[in-house]
């Protein structure tokens, strides 16, 4: 049985979110057990409890030898505020685990990957289990935890290491103490709820900060783009192509990641089954 601990490093979930996931696991994935840390339901303004509480919950889950996987409940904003402190308290048990999530939780995935702590994985999160469309993404993660690789991003070839991030999150990580070495990696990025001019601005920042030795960039979904008072004049893919060409970075095409029901699993490094089952 795969034992999964769930904590909320950024924003909170509700009891109904937890119940939806527990029901899904009980009905379809008896090979897993899931346990929600009580911190998931704490509320402190925007956050799932104060910084100290969120960090403590993450470390509790990571250091507990009774769990195989730490699954981040939800994104939002806030995991960057606790990432460095939490990493410094992780023990040898933390190094044996899988850590899964995406969006804002990319701060943690980056820090864990930088420090070679467990297996960082871009993957759908428990918060989506309440909707029928969202449940398919959650199933994709649960299948992968059980060793089923059918939900992997199709472009992964098992030979070239990869990472996957929300675009603005990666821009914030780049140049910070959380940034891992992504030399020779395919860097996949996606974005949600940003104007196309903001996407262009983010690509300017990112392509200037990335190490020149990356294998290339793949563009995931750019969704919920707000309407602007004028057309930008380039599509999201044309923006990515423009900045990659300008900075001498290979543009490798699209990736099936993003804030959509098609969001695929991307293990950081080389594609593999979960760290423990």
mmCIF file with all atom_site columns, N, CA and C in Angstrom, residues 35-80:
data_model
loop_
_atom_site.group_PDB
_atom_site.id
_atom_site.type_symbol
_atom_site.label_atom_id
_atom_site.label_alt_id
_atom_site.label_comp_id
_atom_site.label_asym_id
_atom_site.label_entity_id
_atom_site.label_seq_id
_atom_site.pdbx_PDB_ins_code
_atom_site.Cartn_x
_atom_site.Cartn_y
_atom_site.Cartn_z
_atom_site.occupancy
_atom_site.B_iso_or_equiv
_atom_site.pdbx_formal_charge
_atom_site.auth_seq_id
_atom_site.auth_comp_id
_atom_site.auth_asym_id
_atom_site.auth_atom_id
_atom_site.pdbx_PDB_model_num
ATOM 1   N N  . UNK A 1 35 ? -3.936 10.614 4.172  1.00 0.00 ? 35 UNK A N  1
ATOM 2   C CA . UNK A 1 35 ? -4.152 11.244 5.474  1.00 0.00 ? 35 UNK A CA 1
ATOM 3   C C  . UNK A 1 35 ? -3.913 12.742 5.342  1.00 0.00 ? 35 UNK A C  1
ATOM 4   N N  . UNK A 1 36 ? -4.913 13.525 5.680  1.00 0.00 ? 36 UNK A N  1
ATOM 5   C CA . UNK A 1 36 ? -4.814 14.975 5.622  1.00 0.00 ? 36 UNK A CA 1
ATOM 6   C C  . UNK A 1 36 ? -4.266 15.502 6.944  1.00 0.00 ? 36 UNK A C  1
ATOM 7   N N  . UNK A 1 37 ? -3.188 16.263 6.877  1.00 0.00 ? 37 UNK A N  1
ATOM 8   C CA . UNK A 1 37 ? -2.703 16.941 8.075  1.00 0.00 ? 37 UNK A CA 1
ATOM 9   C C  . UNK A 1 37 ? -3.750 17.978 8.479  1.00 0.00 ? 37 UNK A C  1
ATOM 10  N N  . UNK A 1 38 ? -4.049 18.120 9.777  1.00 0.00 ? 38 UNK A N  1
ATOM 11  C CA . UNK A 1 38 ? -5.052 19.116 10.199 1.00 0.00 ? 38 UNK A CA 1
ATOM 12  C C  . UNK A 1 38 ? -4.754 20.529 9.717  1.00 0.00 ? 38 UNK A C  1
ATOM 13  N N  . UNK A 1 39 ? -3.502 20.826 9.458  1.00 0.00 ? 39 UNK A N  1
ATOM 14  C CA . UNK A 1 39 ? -3.125 22.160 8.988  1.00 0.00 ? 39 UNK A CA 1
ATOM 15  C C  . UNK A 1 39 ? -3.782 22.509 7.667  1.00 0.00 ? 39 UNK A C  1
ATOM 16  N N  . UNK A 1 40 ? -4.179 21.524 6.859  1.00 0.00 ? 40 UNK A N  1
ATOM 17  C CA . UNK A 1 40 ? -4.810 21.786 5.566  1.00 0.00 ? 40 UNK A CA 1
ATOM 18  C C  . UNK A 1 40 ? -6.035 22.689 5.698  1.00 0.00 ? 40 UNK A C  1
ATOM 19  N N  . UNK A 1 41 ? -6.677 22.673 6.865  1.00 0.00 ? 41 UNK A N  1
ATOM 20  C CA . UNK A 1 41 ? -7.933 23.382 7.045  1.00 0.00 ? 41 UNK A CA 1
ATOM 21  C C  . UNK A 1 41 ? -7.771 24.663 7.871  1.00 0.00 ? 41 UNK A C  1
ATOM 22  N N  . UNK A 1 42 ? -6.551 24.983 8.251  1.00 0.00 ? 42 UNK A N  1
ATOM 23  C CA . UNK A 1 42 ? -6.290 26.202 9.005  1.00 0.00 ? 42 UNK A CA 1
ATOM 24  C C  . UNK A 1 42 ? -6.407 27.409 8.082  1.00 0.00 ? 42 UNK A C  1
ATOM 25  N N  . UNK A 1 43 ? -6.807 28.530 8.638  1.00 0.00 ? 43 UNK A N  1
ATOM 26  C CA . UNK A 1 43 ? -6.942 29.757 7.853  1.00 0.00 ? 43 UNK A CA 1
ATOM 27  C C  . UNK A 1 43 ? -6.310 30.906 8.626  1.00 0.00 ? 43 UNK A C  1
ATOM 28  N N  . UNK A 1 44 ? -5.406 31.599 7.951  1.00 0.00 ? 44 UNK A N  1
ATOM 29  C CA . UNK A 1 44 ? -4.790 32.806 8.512  1.00 0.00 ? 44 UNK A CA 1
ATOM 30  C C  . UNK A 1 44 ? -4.696 33.822 7.386  1.00 0.00 ? 44 UNK A C  1
ATOM 31  N N  . UNK A 1 45 ? -5.737 34.648 7.218  1.00 0.00 ? 45 UNK A N  1
ATOM 32  C CA . UNK A 1 45 ? -5.782 35.542 6.072  1.00 0.00 ? 45 UNK A CA 1
ATOM 33  C C  . UNK A 1 45 ? -5.806 34.725 4.785  1.00 0.00 ? 45 UNK A C  1
ATOM 34  N N  . UNK A 1 46 ? -4.892 35.011 3.896  1.00 0.00 ? 46 UNK A N  1
ATOM 35  C CA . UNK A 1 46 ? -4.800 34.314 2.609  1.00 0.00 ? 46 UNK A CA 1
ATOM 36  C C  . UNK A 1 46 ? -4.333 32.870 2.767  1.00 0.00 ? 46 UNK A C  1
ATOM 37  N N  . UNK A 1 47 ? -3.617 32.585 3.820  1.00 0.00 ? 47 UNK A N  1
ATOM 38  C CA . UNK A 1 47 ? -2.838 31.348 3.918  1.00 0.00 ? 47 UNK A CA 1
ATOM 39  C C  . UNK A 1 47 ? -3.525 30.231 4.709  1.00 0.00 ? 47 UNK A C  1
ATOM 40  N N  . UNK A 1 48 ? -3.008 29.033 4.535  1.00 0.00 ? 48 UNK A N  1
ATOM 41  C CA . UNK A 1 48 ? -3.471 27.868 5.290  1.00 0.00 ? 48 UNK A CA 1
ATOM 42  C C  . UNK A 1 48 ? -2.734 27.819 6.628  1.00 0.00 ? 48 UNK A C  1
ATOM 43  N N  . UNK A 1 49 ? -2.978 28.836 7.428  1.00 0.00 ? 49 UNK A N  1
ATOM 44  C CA . UNK A 1 49 ? -2.269 28.977 8.692  1.00 0.00 ? 49 UNK A CA 1
ATOM 45  C C  . UNK A 1 49 ? -1.052 29.856 8.540  1.00 0.00 ? 49 UNK A C  1
ATOM 46  N N  . UNK A 1 50 ? -0.486 30.323 9.657  1.00 0.00 ? 50 UNK A N  1
ATOM 47  C CA . UNK A 1 50 ? 0.726  31.144 9.617  1.00 0.00 ? 50 UNK A CA 1
ATOM 48  C C  . UNK A 1 50 ? 1.897  30.393 8.985  1.00 0.00 ? 50 UNK A C  1
ATOM 49  N N  . UNK A 1 51 ? 2.902  31.130 8.575  1.00 0.00 ? 51 UNK A N  1
ATOM 50  C CA . UNK A 1 51 ? 4.076  30.509 7.949  1.00 0.00 ? 51 UNK A CA 1
ATOM 51  C C  . UNK A 1 51 ? 4.638  29.380 8.797  1.00 0.00 ? 51 UNK A C  1
ATOM 52  N N  . UNK A 1 52 ? 4.787  29.609 10.103 1.00 0.00 ? 52 UNK A N  1
ATOM 53  C CA . UNK A 1 52 ? 5.392  28.610 10.978 1.00 0.00 ? 52 UNK A CA 1
ATOM 54  C C  . UNK A 1 52 ? 4.574  27.328 11.005 1.00 0.00 ? 52 UNK A C  1
ATOM 55  N N  . UNK A 1 53 ? 3.258  27.447 11.024 1.00 0.00 ? 53 UNK A N  1
ATOM 56  C CA . UNK A 1 53 ? 2.399  26.265 11.043 1.00 0.00 ? 53 UNK A CA 1
ATOM 57  C C  . UNK A 1 53 ? 2.503  25.500 9.731  1.00 0.00 ? 53 UNK A C  1
ATOM 58  N N  . UNK A 1 54 ? 2.510  26.207 8.621  1.00 0.00 ? 54 UNK A N  1
ATOM 59  C CA . UNK A 1 54 ? 2.602  25.541 7.319  1.00 0.00 ? 54 UNK A CA 1
ATOM 60  C C  . UNK A 1 54 ? 3.934  24.826 7.173  1.00 0.00 ? 54 UNK A C  1
ATOM 61  N N  . UNK A 1 55 ? 5.011  25.472 7.613  1.00 0.00 ? 55 UNK A N  1
ATOM 62  C CA . UNK A 1 55 ? 6.337  24.839 7.550  1.00 0.00 ? 55 UNK A CA 1
ATOM 63  C C  . UNK A 1 55 ? 6.391  23.614 8.447  1.00 0.00 ? 55 UNK A C  1
ATOM 64  N N  . UNK A 1 56 ? 5.841  23.728 9.643  1.00 0.00 ? 56 UNK A N  1
ATOM 65  C CA . UNK A 1 56 ? 5.853  22.609 10.585 1.00 0.00 ? 56 UNK A CA 1
ATOM 66  C C  . UNK A 1 56 ? 5.086  21.413 10.034 1.00 0.00 ? 56 UNK A C  1
ATOM 67  N N  . UNK A 1 57 ? 3.933  21.657 9.412  1.00 0.00 ? 57 UNK A N  1
ATOM 68  C CA . UNK A 1 57 ? 3.140  20.575 8.846  1.00 0.00 ? 57 UNK A CA 1
ATOM 69  C C  . UNK A 1 57 ? 3.889  19.879 7.712  1.00 0.00 ? 57 UNK A C  1
ATOM 70  N N  . UNK A 1 58 ? 4.521  20.666 6.853  1.00 0.00 ? 58 UNK A N  1
ATOM 71  C CA . UNK A 1 58 ? 5.302  20.084 5.756  1.00 0.00 ? 58 UNK A CA 1
ATOM 72  C C  . UNK A 1 58 ? 6.434  19.217 6.288  1.00 0.00 ? 58 UNK A C  1
ATOM 73  N N  . UNK A 1 59 ? 7.145  19.711 7.265  1.00 0.00 ? 59 UNK A N  1
ATOM 74  C CA . UNK A 1 59 ? 8.260  18.942 7.840  1.00 0.00 ? 59 UNK A CA 1
ATOM 75  C C  . UNK A 1 59 ? 7.737  17.688 8.546  1.00 0.00 ? 59 UNK A C  1
ATOM 76  N N  . UNK A 1 60 ? 6.623  17.806 9.240  1.00 0.00 ? 60 UNK A N  1
ATOM 77  C CA . UNK A 1 60 ? 6.020  16.635 9.893  1.00 0.00 ? 60 UNK A CA 1
ATOM 78  C C  . UNK A 1 60 ? 5.749  15.537 8.873  1.00 0.00 ? 60 UNK A C  1
ATOM 79  N N  . UNK A 1 61 ? 5.133  15.901 7.756  1.00 0.00 ? 61 UNK A N  1
ATOM 80  C CA . UNK A 1 61 ? 4.805  14.918 6.723  1.00 0.00 ? 61 UNK A CA 1
ATOM 81  C C  . UNK A 1 61 ? 6.060  14.354 6.065  1.00 0.00 ? 61 UNK A C  1
ATOM 82  N N  . UNK A 1 62 ? 7.019  15.227 5.792  1.00 0.00 ? 62 UNK A N  1
ATOM 83  C CA . UNK A 1 62 ? 8.241  14.792 5.107  1.00 0.00 ? 62 UNK A CA 1
ATOM 84  C C  . UNK A 1 62 ? 9.078  13.867 5.973  1.00 0.00 ? 62 UNK A C  1
ATOM 85  N N  . UNK A 1 63 ? 9.168  14.146 7.261  1.00 0.00 ? 63 UNK A N  1
ATOM 86  C CA . UNK A 1 63 ? 10.058 13.393 8.143  1.00 0.00 ? 63 UNK A CA 1
ATOM 87  C C  . UNK A 1 63 ? 9.429  12.136 8.721  1.00 0.00 ? 63 UNK A C  1
ATOM 88  N N  . UNK A 1 64 ? 8.142  11.953 8.530  1.00 0.00 ? 64 UNK A N  1
ATOM 89  C CA . UNK A 1 64 ? 7.433  10.803 9.102  1.00 0.00 ? 64 UNK A CA 1
ATOM 90  C C  . UNK A 1 64 ? 7.727  9.544  8.285  1.00 0.00 ? 64 UNK A C  1
ATOM 91  N N  . UNK A 1 65 ? 8.353  8.533  8.890  1.00 0.00 ? 65 UNK A N  1
ATOM 92  C CA . UNK A 1 65 ? 8.687  7.322  8.130  1.00 0.00 ? 65 UNK A CA 1
ATOM 93  C C  . UNK A 1 65 ? 7.474  6.502  7.723  1.00 0.00 ? 65 UNK A C  1
ATOM 94  N N  . UNK A 1 66 ? 6.288  6.829  8.238  1.00 0.00 ? 66 UNK A N  1
ATOM 95  C CA . UNK A 1 66 ? 5.090  6.064  7.918  1.00 0.00 ? 66 UNK A CA 1
ATOM 96  C C  . UNK A 1 66 ? 4.460  6.454  6.582  1.00 0.00 ? 66 UNK A C  1
ATOM 97  N N  . UNK A 1 67 ? 4.995  7.475  5.936  1.00 0.00 ? 67 UNK A N  1
ATOM 98  C CA . UNK A 1 67 ? 4.453  7.915  4.653  1.00 0.00 ? 67 UNK A CA 1
ATOM 99  C C  . UNK A 1 67 ? 5.467  7.721  3.535  1.00 0.00 ? 67 UNK A C  1
ATOM 100 N N  . UNK A 1 68 ? 4.947  7.429  2.342  1.00 0.00 ? 68 UNK A N  1
ATOM 101 C CA . UNK A 1 68 ? 5.772  7.283  1.148  1.00 0.00 ? 68 UNK A CA 1
ATOM 102 C C  . UNK A 1 68 ? 5.772  8.546  0.289  1.00 0.00 ? 68 UNK A C  1
ATOM 103 N N  . UNK A 1 69 ? 4.655  9.276  0.347  1.00 0.00 ? 69 UNK A N  1
ATOM 104 C CA . UNK A 1 69 ? 4.435  10.415 -0.544 1.00 0.00 ? 69 UNK A CA 1
ATOM 105 C C  . UNK A 1 69 ? 3.903  11.599 0.247  1.00 0.00 ? 69 UNK A C  1
ATOM 106 N N  . UNK A 1 70 ? 4.369  12.798 -0.103 1.00 0.00 ? 70 UNK A N  1
ATOM 107 C CA . UNK A 1 70 ? 3.773  14.034 0.394  1.00 0.00 ? 70 UNK A CA 1
ATOM 108 C C  . UNK A 1 70 ? 3.116  14.710 -0.796 1.00 0.00 ? 70 UNK A C  1
ATOM 109 N N  . UNK A 1 71 ? 1.806  14.870 -0.707 1.00 0.00 ? 71 UNK A N  1
ATOM 110 C CA . UNK A 1 71 ? 1.021  15.433 -1.799 1.00 0.00 ? 71 UNK A CA 1
ATOM 111 C C  . UNK A 1 71 ? 0.520  16.797 -1.345 1.00 0.00 ? 71 UNK A C  1
ATOM 112 N N  . UNK A 1 72 ? 0.846  17.832 -2.074 1.00 0.00 ? 72 UNK A N  1
ATOM 113 C CA . UNK A 1 72 ? 0.425  19.175 -1.712 1.00 0.00 ? 72 UNK A CA 1
ATOM 114 C C  . UNK A 1 72 ? -1.040 19.363 -2.079 1.00 0.00 ? 72 UNK A C  1
ATOM 115 N N  . UNK A 1 73 ? -1.833 19.829 -1.111 1.00 0.00 ? 73 UNK A N  1
ATOM 116 C CA . UNK A 1 73 ? -3.281 19.871 -1.264 1.00 0.00 ? 73 UNK A CA 1
ATOM 117 C C  . UNK A 1 73 ? -3.737 20.850 -2.329 1.00 0.00 ? 73 UNK A C  1
ATOM 118 N N  . UNK A 1 74 ? -3.064 22.002 -2.413 1.00 0.00 ? 74 UNK A N  1
ATOM 119 C CA . UNK A 1 74 ? -3.559 23.099 -3.247 1.00 0.00 ? 74 UNK A CA 1
ATOM 120 C C  . UNK A 1 74 ? -2.437 24.112 -3.457 1.00 0.00 ? 74 UNK A C  1
ATOM 121 N N  . UNK A 1 75 ? -2.522 24.852 -4.539 1.00 0.00 ? 75 UNK A N  1
ATOM 122 C CA . UNK A 1 75 ? -1.564 25.924 -4.771 1.00 0.00 ? 75 UNK A CA 1
ATOM 123 C C  . UNK A 1 75 ? -2.089 27.228 -4.184 1.00 0.00 ? 75 UNK A C  1
ATOM 124 N N  . UNK A 1 76 ? -2.121 28.253 -4.996 1.00 0.00 ? 76 UNK A N  1
ATOM 125 C CA . UNK A 1 76 ? -2.516 29.575 -4.527 1.00 0.00 ? 76 UNK A CA 1
ATOM 126 C C  . UNK A 1 76 ? -1.300 30.468 -4.455 1.00 0.00 ? 76 UNK A C  1
ATOM 127 N N  . UNK A 1 77 ? -0.945 30.867 -3.259 1.00 0.00 ? 77 UNK A N  1
ATOM 128 C CA . UNK A 1 77 ? 0.311  31.584 -3.046 1.00 0.00 ? 77 UNK A CA 1
ATOM 129 C C  . UNK A 1 77 ? 0.749  31.366 -1.613 1.00 0.00 ? 77 UNK A C  1
ATOM 130 N N  . UNK A 1 78 ? 2.047  31.131 -1.416 1.00 0.00 ? 78 UNK A N  1
ATOM 131 C CA . UNK A 1 78 ? 2.570  31.061 -0.065 1.00 0.00 ? 78 UNK A CA 1
ATOM 132 C C  . UNK A 1 78 ? 3.692  30.082 0.186  1.00 0.00 ? 78 UNK A C  1
ATOM 133 N N  . UNK A 1 79 ? 3.890  29.085 -0.701 1.00 0.00 ? 79 UNK A N  1
ATOM 134 C CA . UNK A 1 79 ? 4.902  28.076 -0.386 1.00 0.00 ? 79 UNK A CA 1
ATOM 135 C C  . UNK A 1 79 ? 6.321  28.636 -0.414 1.00 0.00 ? 79 UNK A C  1
ATOM 136 N N  . UNK A 1 80 ? 6.543  29.722 -1.172 1.00 0.00 ? 80 UNK A N  1
ATOM 137 C CA . UNK A 1 80 ? 7.875  30.337 -1.199 1.00 0.00 ? 80 UNK A CA 1
ATOM 138 C C  . UNK A 1 80 ? 8.269  30.885 0.169  1.00 0.00 ? 80 UNK A C  1
#
